Amino acid sequence: MANEVNNTTVKRPRKKKSMLIPSLISLFMLLFVSFSYYAYQIVFEGNVDTKGREVYVLIPTGATYEQAMDSVEASGVIVDRLSLRFMSKLMDYDKLVKPGRYKLEDGWNNRQLIGVLRLGEQTPLNLTFSNVRLRSQLAAKLATEVEASEQELDSLLHDAAYLETLGFDTTNIVSMFIPNTYEVYWTTTAPELMQRMKTEYDKFWTAERKAKADELGLTPQQVSTLASIVQAETIKNDEKPRVAGVYLNRLKRGMLLQADPTVVFAVGDFSIRRVLNKHLVHDSPYNTYKYKGLPPGPINVPLISSIDAVLNPEKHNYLYFCAKDDFSGYHAFAATVAEHQANARRFHRALNERNIMK
């Protein structure tokens, strides 16, 4: 009996072992399949859901890995943040953070997203600027487009020694900025942006444009200054060559330009709707009612249409113009003071009638 009991006790553990091995194998297989599937998801399954929107991530110069990942996650388009971080570590992104502006494409998987970030494959942006009057406004506008700060840009725009290396000074530097659309990277520095604008300026001023300026007896920078006045006088592109012709006629005759927009610029109060006698006596080289010739520099950043209007002026004998009495935005032109005064009376009469009707 003792032997039978002993034999029974010895066989039971063997049965447990034989049942445990298949269970462990099954568990291992389940874990392996689960891990493989999760690994597949981490690497190959889409983890960016933009919901049809254009989504960009800005990673500043000097950003740490955590700051970069926070920026990506803050975009709100990452489906599984944990898997993204896991993949970023596998791909050593924590050691390869590069600044830039990156567009996140819908359906990207983690490998694609991290691959773009670690290689620094930035998405360029279209830099545009218009309706700019002052250097400070120009710096502020550019700073909204690129990483360079407003202070950095403004400092260069006021640095006389630096501007001299570009062929400009503090009064005419805005003429270097030709309003157009330029493809740049967000990480463009302030000096890089200035040099890029100088390159574009040189491209714009072709031999043909320079020859036309020379025929007028003006330098390219003087053309931009006159173009800024023309632009301030009329918003009608088809009228700009005629307005340019008026001012060129006055310059040839040695007359005062008497351009109201230059007075407003000189006073510095851009809320002025009507220039009065008290404004006309303001002492400034920009006051063309007091000083002959062109002011020291542009009173705004002139558009290409304004520059080309000066280079291709309408030939006529007009010396004066005022707003038309139909309030169309166009002007009535005159060759004599008497004609101009008659035009002005018609406009003021129409203005008074309109105010009465109101």
PDB file of C-alpha atoms in Angstrom, residues 30-311:
ATOM      1  CA  LEU A  30      -0.543  35.255 -27.726  1.00  0.00           C
ATOM      2  CA  LEU A  31       1.931  37.769 -26.355  1.00  0.00           C
ATOM      3  CA  PHE A  32       4.060  37.493 -29.474  1.00  0.00           C
ATOM      4  CA  VAL A  33       1.097  38.070 -31.763  1.00  0.00           C
ATOM      5  CA  SER A  34      -0.111  40.956 -29.606  1.00  0.00           C
ATOM      6  CA  PHE A  35       3.324  42.540 -29.537  1.00  0.00           C
ATOM      7  CA  SER A  36       3.781  42.019 -33.273  1.00  0.00           C
ATOM      8  CA  TYR A  37       0.440  43.644 -33.982  1.00  0.00           C
ATOM      9  CA  TYR A  38       1.227  46.575 -31.685  1.00  0.00           C
ATOM     10  CA  ALA A  39       4.676  46.898 -33.281  1.00  0.00           C
ATOM     11  CA  TYR A  40       3.001  46.951 -36.673  1.00  0.00           C
ATOM     12  CA  GLN A  41       0.612  49.643 -35.463  1.00  0.00           C
ATOM     13  CA  ILE A  42       3.481  51.739 -34.061  1.00  0.00           C
ATOM     14  CA  VAL A  43       5.456  51.619 -37.299  1.00  0.00           C
ATOM     15  CA  PHE A  44       2.965  51.349 -40.144  1.00  0.00           C
ATOM     16  CA  GLU A  45      -0.524  52.369 -39.049  1.00  0.00           C
ATOM     17  CA  GLY A  46      -1.591  55.985 -39.633  1.00  0.00           C
ATOM     18  CA  ASN A  47      -1.296  58.112 -36.526  1.00  0.00           C
ATOM     19  CA  VAL A  48      -2.063  61.588 -37.921  1.00  0.00           C
ATOM     20  CA  ASP A  49      -5.687  62.618 -38.372  1.00  0.00           C
ATOM     21  CA  THR A  50      -5.981  66.205 -39.633  1.00  0.00           C
ATOM     22  CA  LYS A  51      -9.701  65.914 -40.406  1.00  0.00           C
ATOM     23  CA  GLY A  52      -9.101  67.629 -43.729  1.00  0.00           C
ATOM     24  CA  ARG A  53      -7.358  70.680 -42.262  1.00  0.00           C
ATOM     25  CA  GLU A  54      -3.917  72.073 -43.065  1.00  0.00           C
ATOM     26  CA  VAL A  55      -1.906  71.629 -39.892  1.00  0.00           C
ATOM     27  CA  TYR A  56       1.590  73.003 -39.292  1.00  0.00           C
ATOM     28  CA  VAL A  57       3.929  72.539 -36.360  1.00  0.00           C
ATOM     29  CA  LEU A  58       6.546  75.136 -35.423  1.00  0.00           C
ATOM     30  CA  ILE A  59       9.648  73.875 -33.645  1.00  0.00           C
ATOM     31  CA  PRO A  60      11.777  76.854 -32.546  1.00  0.00           C
ATOM     32  CA  THR A  61      15.550  77.011 -32.838  1.00  0.00           C
ATOM     33  CA  GLY A  62      17.105  75.467 -29.733  1.00  0.00           C
ATOM     34  CA  ALA A  63      14.005  73.480 -28.788  1.00  0.00           C
ATOM     35  CA  THR A  64      14.562  70.369 -26.672  1.00  0.00           C
ATOM     36  CA  TYR A  65      13.125  66.954 -27.490  1.00  0.00           C
ATOM     37  CA  GLU A  66      10.323  67.439 -24.965  1.00  0.00           C
ATOM     38  CA  GLN A  67       9.488  70.884 -26.339  1.00  0.00           C
ATOM     39  CA  ALA A  68       9.427  69.511 -29.871  1.00  0.00           C
ATOM     40  CA  MET A  69       7.142  66.626 -28.926  1.00  0.00           C
ATOM     41  CA  ASP A  70       4.890  68.961 -26.963  1.00  0.00           C
ATOM     42  CA  SER A  71       4.557  71.134 -30.078  1.00  0.00           C
ATOM     43  CA  VAL A  72       3.621  68.136 -32.215  1.00  0.00           C
ATOM     44  CA  GLU A  73       1.099  66.856 -29.680  1.00  0.00           C
ATOM     45  CA  ALA A  74      -0.372  70.342 -29.197  1.00  0.00           C
ATOM     46  CA  SER A  75      -1.396  70.298 -32.849  1.00  0.00           C
ATOM     47  CA  GLY A  76      -4.272  68.051 -31.783  1.00  0.00           C
ATOM     48  CA  VAL A  77      -3.942  65.638 -34.702  1.00  0.00           C
ATOM     49  CA  ILE A  78      -1.953  62.794 -33.094  1.00  0.00           C
ATOM     50  CA  VAL A  79      -4.148  59.730 -32.513  1.00  0.00           C
ATOM     51  CA  ASP A  80      -1.816  57.764 -30.199  1.00  0.00           C
ATOM     52  CA  ARG A  81       0.718  59.904 -28.393  1.00  0.00           C
ATOM     53  CA  LEU A  82       2.355  56.995 -26.582  1.00  0.00           C
ATOM     54  CA  SER A  83       3.171  55.137 -29.785  1.00  0.00           C
ATOM     55  CA  LEU A  84       4.553  58.329 -31.326  1.00  0.00           C
ATOM     56  CA  ARG A  85       6.906  58.870 -28.410  1.00  0.00           C
ATOM     57  CA  PHE A  86       7.943  55.220 -28.477  1.00  0.00           C
ATOM     58  CA  MET A  87       8.782  55.459 -32.176  1.00  0.00           C
ATOM     59  CA  SER A  88      10.603  58.758 -31.728  1.00  0.00           C
ATOM     60  CA  LYS A  89      12.929  57.106 -29.212  1.00  0.00           C
ATOM     61  CA  LEU A  90      13.517  54.128 -31.514  1.00  0.00           C
ATOM     62  CA  MET A  91      14.492  56.526 -34.291  1.00  0.00           C
ATOM     63  CA  ASP A  92      16.770  58.592 -31.989  1.00  0.00           C
ATOM     64  CA  TYR A  93      14.751  61.732 -32.563  1.00  0.00           C
ATOM     65  CA  ASP A  94      15.636  62.901 -29.062  1.00  0.00           C
ATOM     66  CA  LYS A  95      19.198  63.364 -30.379  1.00  0.00           C
ATOM     67  CA  LEU A  96      18.224  64.823 -33.775  1.00  0.00           C
ATOM     68  CA  VAL A  97      15.728  67.629 -33.068  1.00  0.00           C
ATOM     69  CA  LYS A  98      15.801  70.239 -35.838  1.00  0.00           C
ATOM     70  CA  PRO A  99      13.910  73.568 -35.852  1.00  0.00           C
ATOM     71  CA  GLY A 100      11.429  74.395 -38.548  1.00  0.00           C
ATOM     72  CA  ARG A 101       7.877  74.677 -39.804  1.00  0.00           C
ATOM     73  CA  TYR A 102       6.455  71.286 -40.712  1.00  0.00           C
ATOM     74  CA  LYS A 103       3.181  70.396 -42.373  1.00  0.00           C
ATOM     75  CA  LEU A 104       1.577  67.293 -40.878  1.00  0.00           C
ATOM     76  CA  GLU A 105       0.009  65.187 -43.621  1.00  0.00           C
ATOM     77  CA  ASP A 106      -3.208  63.296 -42.981  1.00  0.00           C
ATOM     78  CA  GLY A 107      -2.654  59.543 -42.594  1.00  0.00           C
ATOM     79  CA  TRP A 108       1.044  59.733 -41.809  1.00  0.00           C
ATOM     80  CA  ASN A 109       2.350  56.917 -39.636  1.00  0.00           C
ATOM     81  CA  ASN A 110       4.830  57.478 -36.831  1.00  0.00           C
ATOM     82  CA  ARG A 111       7.811  56.494 -38.956  1.00  0.00           C
ATOM     83  CA  GLN A 112       6.905  59.014 -41.661  1.00  0.00           C
ATOM     84  CA  LEU A 113       6.269  61.815 -39.189  1.00  0.00           C
ATOM     85  CA  ILE A 114       9.443  61.323 -37.165  1.00  0.00           C
ATOM     86  CA  GLY A 115      11.425  60.804 -40.364  1.00  0.00           C
ATOM     87  CA  VAL A 116      10.456  64.275 -41.618  1.00  0.00           C
ATOM     88  CA  LEU A 117      11.175  65.906 -38.258  1.00  0.00           C
ATOM     89  CA  ARG A 118      14.571  64.291 -37.709  1.00  0.00           C
ATOM     90  CA  LEU A 119      15.723  65.180 -41.238  1.00  0.00           C
ATOM     91  CA  GLY A 120      14.523  68.756 -40.858  1.00  0.00           C
ATOM     92  CA  GLU A 121      12.464  68.601 -44.058  1.00  0.00           C
ATOM     93  CA  GLN A 122      10.691  71.915 -43.528  1.00  0.00           C
ATOM     94  CA  THR A 123       7.629  73.078 -45.416  1.00  0.00           C
ATOM     95  CA  PRO A 124       8.395  76.470 -47.004  1.00  0.00           C
ATOM     96  CA  LEU A 125       5.940  79.326 -46.609  1.00  0.00           C
ATOM     97  CA  ASN A 126       4.844  82.110 -48.936  1.00  0.00           C
ATOM     98  CA  LEU A 127       6.081  85.439 -47.610  1.00  0.00           C
ATOM     99  CA  THR A 128       3.989  88.436 -48.664  1.00  0.00           C
ATOM    100  CA  PHE A 129       3.782  92.017 -47.472  1.00  0.00           C
ATOM    101  CA  SER A 130       1.751  94.997 -48.622  1.00  0.00           C
ATOM    102  CA  ASN A 131      -0.033  98.028 -47.169  1.00  0.00           C
ATOM    103  CA  VAL A 132       3.086  98.825 -45.158  1.00  0.00           C
ATOM    104  CA  ARG A 133       3.925 102.444 -44.401  1.00  0.00           C
ATOM    105  CA  LEU A 134       6.688 102.536 -41.774  1.00  0.00           C
ATOM    106  CA  ARG A 135       9.869 100.591 -41.123  1.00  0.00           C
ATOM    107  CA  SER A 136       8.475  99.476 -37.778  1.00  0.00           C
ATOM    108  CA  GLN A 137       5.358  98.147 -39.510  1.00  0.00           C
ATOM    109  CA  LEU A 138       7.536  96.284 -41.987  1.00  0.00           C
ATOM    110  CA  ALA A 139       9.496  94.613 -39.174  1.00  0.00           C
ATOM    111  CA  ALA A 140       6.279  93.665 -37.398  1.00  0.00           C
ATOM    112  CA  LYS A 141       4.777  92.208 -40.567  1.00  0.00           C
ATOM    113  CA  LEU A 142       7.844  90.143 -41.431  1.00  0.00           C
ATOM    114  CA  ALA A 143       8.126  88.853 -37.862  1.00  0.00           C
ATOM    115  CA  THR A 144       4.662  87.294 -38.137  1.00  0.00           C
ATOM    116  CA  GLU A 145       5.904  85.197 -41.061  1.00  0.00           C
ATOM    117  CA  VAL A 146       9.345  83.998 -39.925  1.00  0.00           C
ATOM    118  CA  GLU A 147      11.052  82.995 -36.696  1.00  0.00           C
ATOM    119  CA  ALA A 148      13.202  86.150 -36.592  1.00  0.00           C
ATOM    120  CA  SER A 149      11.828  88.570 -34.024  1.00  0.00           C
ATOM    121  CA  GLU A 150      10.461  92.039 -34.690  1.00  0.00           C
ATOM    122  CA  GLN A 151      13.273  93.475 -32.567  1.00  0.00           C
ATOM    123  CA  GLU A 152      15.972  91.711 -34.637  1.00  0.00           C
ATOM    124  CA  LEU A 153      14.483  92.896 -37.926  1.00  0.00           C
ATOM    125  CA  ASP A 154      13.818  96.433 -36.700  1.00  0.00           C
ATOM    126  CA  SER A 155      17.391  96.676 -35.420  1.00  0.00           C
ATOM    127  CA  LEU A 156      18.789  95.893 -38.872  1.00  0.00           C
ATOM    128  CA  LEU A 157      16.357  98.306 -40.548  1.00  0.00           C
ATOM    129  CA  HIS A 158      17.722 101.097 -38.330  1.00  0.00           C
ATOM    130  CA  ASP A 159      21.414 100.113 -38.536  1.00  0.00           C
ATOM    131  CA  ALA A 160      22.938 102.731 -40.858  1.00  0.00           C
ATOM    132  CA  ALA A 161      26.311 100.971 -41.173  1.00  0.00           C
ATOM    133  CA  TYR A 162      24.685  97.644 -42.023  1.00  0.00           C
ATOM    134  CA  LEU A 163      22.258  99.199 -44.511  1.00  0.00           C
ATOM    135  CA  GLU A 164      25.142 100.897 -46.274  1.00  0.00           C
ATOM    136  CA  THR A 165      26.573  97.464 -47.117  1.00  0.00           C
ATOM    137  CA  LEU A 166      23.294  96.775 -48.949  1.00  0.00           C
ATOM    138  CA  GLY A 167      23.366 100.091 -50.795  1.00  0.00           C
ATOM    139  CA  PHE A 168      20.631 101.811 -48.772  1.00  0.00           C
ATOM    140  CA  ASP A 169      20.181 104.104 -45.799  1.00  0.00           C
ATOM    141  CA  THR A 170      17.601 104.461 -43.040  1.00  0.00           C
ATOM    142  CA  THR A 171      15.379 106.750 -45.139  1.00  0.00           C
ATOM    143  CA  ASN A 172      15.096 104.580 -48.255  1.00  0.00           C
ATOM    144  CA  ILE A 173      15.536 101.016 -47.007  1.00  0.00           C
ATOM    145  CA  VAL A 174      11.840 100.197 -47.421  1.00  0.00           C
ATOM    146  CA  SER A 175      12.329 100.563 -51.190  1.00  0.00           C
ATOM    147  CA  MET A 176      14.449  97.391 -51.074  1.00  0.00           C
ATOM    148  CA  PHE A 177      11.318  95.408 -50.246  1.00  0.00           C
ATOM    149  CA  ILE A 178       9.446  94.736 -53.481  1.00  0.00           C
ATOM    150  CA  PRO A 179       5.928  93.497 -52.600  1.00  0.00           C
ATOM    151  CA  ASN A 180       5.614  90.054 -54.108  1.00  0.00           C
ATOM    152  CA  THR A 181       5.254  86.447 -52.982  1.00  0.00           C
ATOM    153  CA  TYR A 182       8.495  84.819 -51.875  1.00  0.00           C
ATOM    154  CA  GLU A 183       9.033  81.213 -50.809  1.00  0.00           C
ATOM    155  CA  VAL A 184      11.124  81.126 -47.630  1.00  0.00           C
ATOM    156  CA  TYR A 185      11.691  78.865 -44.670  1.00  0.00           C
ATOM    157  CA  TRP A 186      10.275  79.832 -41.291  1.00  0.00           C
ATOM    158  CA  THR A 187      13.743  79.524 -39.710  1.00  0.00           C
ATOM    159  CA  THR A 188      15.157  82.260 -41.971  1.00  0.00           C
ATOM    160  CA  THR A 189      17.193  84.624 -39.778  1.00  0.00           C
ATOM    161  CA  ALA A 190      16.934  88.402 -39.890  1.00  0.00           C
ATOM    162  CA  PRO A 191      20.246  88.861 -41.814  1.00  0.00           C
ATOM    163  CA  GLU A 192      19.287  86.032 -44.198  1.00  0.00           C
ATOM    164  CA  LEU A 193      15.926  87.654 -44.880  1.00  0.00           C
ATOM    165  CA  MET A 194      17.505  91.049 -45.518  1.00  0.00           C
ATOM    166  CA  GLN A 195      19.980  89.500 -47.940  1.00  0.00           C
ATOM    167  CA  ARG A 196      17.176  87.591 -49.672  1.00  0.00           C
ATOM    168  CA  MET A 197      15.226  90.829 -50.175  1.00  0.00           C
ATOM    169  CA  LYS A 198      18.350  92.515 -51.580  1.00  0.00           C
ATOM    170  CA  THR A 199      18.740  89.636 -54.044  1.00  0.00           C
ATOM    171  CA  GLU A 200      15.088  89.937 -55.084  1.00  0.00           C
ATOM    172  CA  TYR A 201      15.469  93.716 -55.405  1.00  0.00           C
ATOM    173  CA  ASP A 202      18.424  93.265 -57.760  1.00  0.00           C
ATOM    174  CA  LYS A 203      16.421  90.774 -59.832  1.00  0.00           C
ATOM    175  CA  PHE A 204      13.472  93.163 -60.039  1.00  0.00           C
ATOM    176  CA  TRP A 205      15.570  96.081 -61.261  1.00  0.00           C
ATOM    177  CA  THR A 206      16.357  94.657 -64.663  1.00  0.00           C
ATOM    178  CA  ALA A 207      18.419  96.512 -67.256  1.00  0.00           C
ATOM    179  CA  GLU A 208      15.169  97.601 -68.910  1.00  0.00           C
ATOM    180  CA  ARG A 209      13.743  99.114 -65.714  1.00  0.00           C
ATOM    181  CA  LYS A 210      17.039 100.836 -64.922  1.00  0.00           C
ATOM    182  CA  ALA A 211      17.145 102.312 -68.416  1.00  0.00           C
ATOM    183  CA  LYS A 212      13.619 103.714 -68.011  1.00  0.00           C
ATOM    184  CA  ALA A 213      14.552 105.240 -64.654  1.00  0.00           C
ATOM    185  CA  ASP A 214      17.635 106.784 -66.218  1.00  0.00           C
ATOM    186  CA  GLU A 215      15.506 108.328 -68.991  1.00  0.00           C
ATOM    187  CA  LEU A 216      13.429 110.011 -66.279  1.00  0.00           C
ATOM    188  CA  GLY A 217      16.565 111.274 -64.571  1.00  0.00           C
ATOM    189  CA  LEU A 218      15.825 109.203 -61.473  1.00  0.00           C
ATOM    190  CA  THR A 219      17.627 106.473 -59.580  1.00  0.00           C
ATOM    191  CA  PRO A 220      15.742 103.257 -58.804  1.00  0.00           C
ATOM    192  CA  GLN A 221      15.368 104.412 -55.203  1.00  0.00           C
ATOM    193  CA  GLN A 222      13.942 107.760 -56.315  1.00  0.00           C
ATOM    194  CA  VAL A 223      11.507 105.917 -58.560  1.00  0.00           C
ATOM    195  CA  SER A 224      10.321 103.976 -55.498  1.00  0.00           C
ATOM    196  CA  THR A 225       9.935 107.219 -53.548  1.00  0.00           C
ATOM    197  CA  LEU A 226       7.770 108.768 -56.270  1.00  0.00           C
ATOM    198  CA  ALA A 227       5.872 105.481 -56.652  1.00  0.00           C
ATOM    199  CA  SER A 228       5.017 105.588 -52.947  1.00  0.00           C
ATOM    200  CA  ILE A 229       3.439 109.028 -53.439  1.00  0.00           C
ATOM    201  CA  VAL A 230       1.488 107.854 -56.485  1.00  0.00           C
ATOM    202  CA  GLN A 231       0.266 104.847 -54.510  1.00  0.00           C
ATOM    203  CA  ALA A 232      -0.886 107.056 -51.645  1.00  0.00           C
ATOM    204  CA  GLU A 233      -2.801 109.285 -54.070  1.00  0.00           C
ATOM    205  CA  THR A 234      -4.825 106.672 -55.945  1.00  0.00           C
ATOM    206  CA  ILE A 235      -5.949 103.085 -55.504  1.00  0.00           C
ATOM    207  CA  LYS A 236      -6.846 102.827 -59.195  1.00  0.00           C
ATOM    208  CA  ASN A 237      -4.082 100.999 -61.045  1.00  0.00           C
ATOM    209  CA  ASP A 238      -5.234 102.341 -64.412  1.00  0.00           C
ATOM    210  CA  GLU A 239      -4.918 105.902 -63.081  1.00  0.00           C
ATOM    211  CA  LYS A 240      -1.450 105.540 -61.579  1.00  0.00           C
ATOM    212  CA  PRO A 241       0.462 106.341 -64.817  1.00  0.00           C
ATOM    213  CA  ARG A 242      -1.517 109.591 -65.187  1.00  0.00           C
ATOM    214  CA  VAL A 243      -0.838 110.626 -61.573  1.00  0.00           C
ATOM    215  CA  ALA A 244       2.833 109.736 -62.055  1.00  0.00           C
ATOM    216  CA  GLY A 245       2.859 111.967 -65.127  1.00  0.00           C
ATOM    217  CA  VAL A 246       1.590 114.924 -63.088  1.00  0.00           C
ATOM    218  CA  TYR A 247       4.387 114.653 -60.530  1.00  0.00           C
ATOM    219  CA  LEU A 248       7.039 114.106 -63.201  1.00  0.00           C
ATOM    220  CA  ASN A 249       5.808 117.244 -64.969  1.00  0.00           C
ATOM    221  CA  ARG A 250       6.085 119.225 -61.735  1.00  0.00           C
ATOM    222  CA  LEU A 251       9.584 117.869 -61.078  1.00  0.00           C
ATOM    223  CA  LYS A 252      10.725 118.888 -64.574  1.00  0.00           C
ATOM    224  CA  ARG A 253       9.415 122.411 -64.042  1.00  0.00           C
ATOM    225  CA  GLY A 254      11.017 122.734 -60.617  1.00  0.00           C
ATOM    226  CA  MET A 255       7.613 123.100 -58.964  1.00  0.00           C
ATOM    227  CA  LEU A 256       6.784 121.974 -55.453  1.00  0.00           C
ATOM    228  CA  LEU A 257       5.158 118.542 -55.598  1.00  0.00           C
ATOM    229  CA  GLN A 258       2.535 119.628 -53.039  1.00  0.00           C
ATOM    230  CA  ALA A 259       1.500 116.027 -52.376  1.00  0.00           C
ATOM    231  CA  ASP A 260      -0.878 115.784 -49.429  1.00  0.00           C
ATOM    232  CA  PRO A 261       0.200 112.226 -48.479  1.00  0.00           C
ATOM    233  CA  THR A 262       3.755 113.449 -47.845  1.00  0.00           C
ATOM    234  CA  VAL A 263       2.409 116.018 -45.398  1.00  0.00           C
ATOM    235  CA  VAL A 264       0.431 113.366 -43.539  1.00  0.00           C
ATOM    236  CA  PHE A 265       3.599 111.237 -43.368  1.00  0.00           C
ATOM    237  CA  ALA A 266       5.616 114.229 -42.136  1.00  0.00           C
ATOM    238  CA  VAL A 267       3.100 115.038 -39.397  1.00  0.00           C
ATOM    239  CA  GLY A 268       2.898 111.363 -38.448  1.00  0.00           C
ATOM    240  CA  ASP A 269      -0.845 111.409 -37.855  1.00  0.00           C
ATOM    241  CA  PHE A 270      -2.308 108.920 -40.298  1.00  0.00           C
ATOM    242  CA  SER A 271      -5.841 109.532 -39.088  1.00  0.00           C
ATOM    243  CA  ILE A 272      -5.846 112.902 -40.918  1.00  0.00           C
ATOM    244  CA  ARG A 273      -8.651 112.837 -43.486  1.00  0.00           C
ATOM    245  CA  ARG A 274      -8.126 116.348 -44.813  1.00  0.00           C
ATOM    246  CA  VAL A 275      -4.863 118.275 -44.903  1.00  0.00           C
ATOM    247  CA  LEU A 276      -5.280 121.761 -43.403  1.00  0.00           C
ATOM    248  CA  ASN A 277      -3.113 124.878 -43.409  1.00  0.00           C
ATOM    249  CA  LYS A 278      -1.765 124.013 -39.961  1.00  0.00           C
ATOM    250  CA  HIS A 279      -0.388 120.779 -41.407  1.00  0.00           C
ATOM    251  CA  LEU A 280       1.162 122.488 -44.435  1.00  0.00           C
ATOM    252  CA  VAL A 281       3.525 124.564 -42.276  1.00  0.00           C
ATOM    253  CA  HIS A 282       4.929 121.523 -40.478  1.00  0.00           C
ATOM    254  CA  ASP A 283       8.695 121.597 -40.933  1.00  0.00           C
ATOM    255  CA  SER A 284       9.937 118.299 -42.329  1.00  0.00           C
ATOM    256  CA  PRO A 285      11.930 117.244 -45.418  1.00  0.00           C
ATOM    257  CA  TYR A 286       8.902 115.077 -46.213  1.00  0.00           C
ATOM    258  CA  ASN A 287       6.623 118.132 -46.464  1.00  0.00           C
ATOM    259  CA  THR A 288       6.517 118.695 -50.231  1.00  0.00           C
ATOM    260  CA  TYR A 289       4.579 121.923 -49.716  1.00  0.00           C
ATOM    261  CA  LYS A 290       7.724 123.403 -48.116  1.00  0.00           C
ATOM    262  CA  TYR A 291      10.588 121.645 -49.893  1.00  0.00           C
ATOM    263  CA  LYS A 292      11.113 121.113 -53.600  1.00  0.00           C
ATOM    264  CA  GLY A 293      11.917 117.786 -55.153  1.00  0.00           C
ATOM    265  CA  LEU A 294      11.312 114.316 -53.824  1.00  0.00           C
ATOM    266  CA  PRO A 295      11.277 113.579 -50.095  1.00  0.00           C
ATOM    267  CA  PRO A 296      14.255 111.660 -48.635  1.00  0.00           C
ATOM    268  CA  GLY A 297      12.600 108.279 -49.062  1.00  0.00           C
ATOM    269  CA  PRO A 298       9.357 106.388 -49.693  1.00  0.00           C
ATOM    270  CA  ILE A 299       6.322 107.169 -47.556  1.00  0.00           C
ATOM    271  CA  ASN A 300       5.184 103.547 -47.862  1.00  0.00           C
ATOM    272  CA  VAL A 301       6.297 100.302 -49.487  1.00  0.00           C
ATOM    273  CA  PRO A 302       5.181 100.846 -53.096  1.00  0.00           C
ATOM    274  CA  LEU A 303       3.593  98.026 -55.062  1.00  0.00           C
ATOM    275  CA  ILE A 304       5.042  96.840 -58.357  1.00  0.00           C
ATOM    276  CA  SER A 305       2.090  98.442 -60.155  1.00  0.00           C
ATOM    277  CA  SER A 306       3.040 101.809 -58.636  1.00  0.00           C
ATOM    278  CA  ILE A 307       6.723 101.470 -59.534  1.00  0.00           C
ATOM    279  CA  ASP A 308       5.919 100.483 -63.102  1.00  0.00           C
ATOM    280  CA  ALA A 309       3.462 103.384 -63.361  1.00  0.00           C
ATOM    281  CA  VAL A 310       6.324 105.797 -62.666  1.00  0.00           C
ATOM    282  CA  LEU A 311       8.569 103.997 -65.145  1.00  0.00           C
TER     283      LEU A 311
END
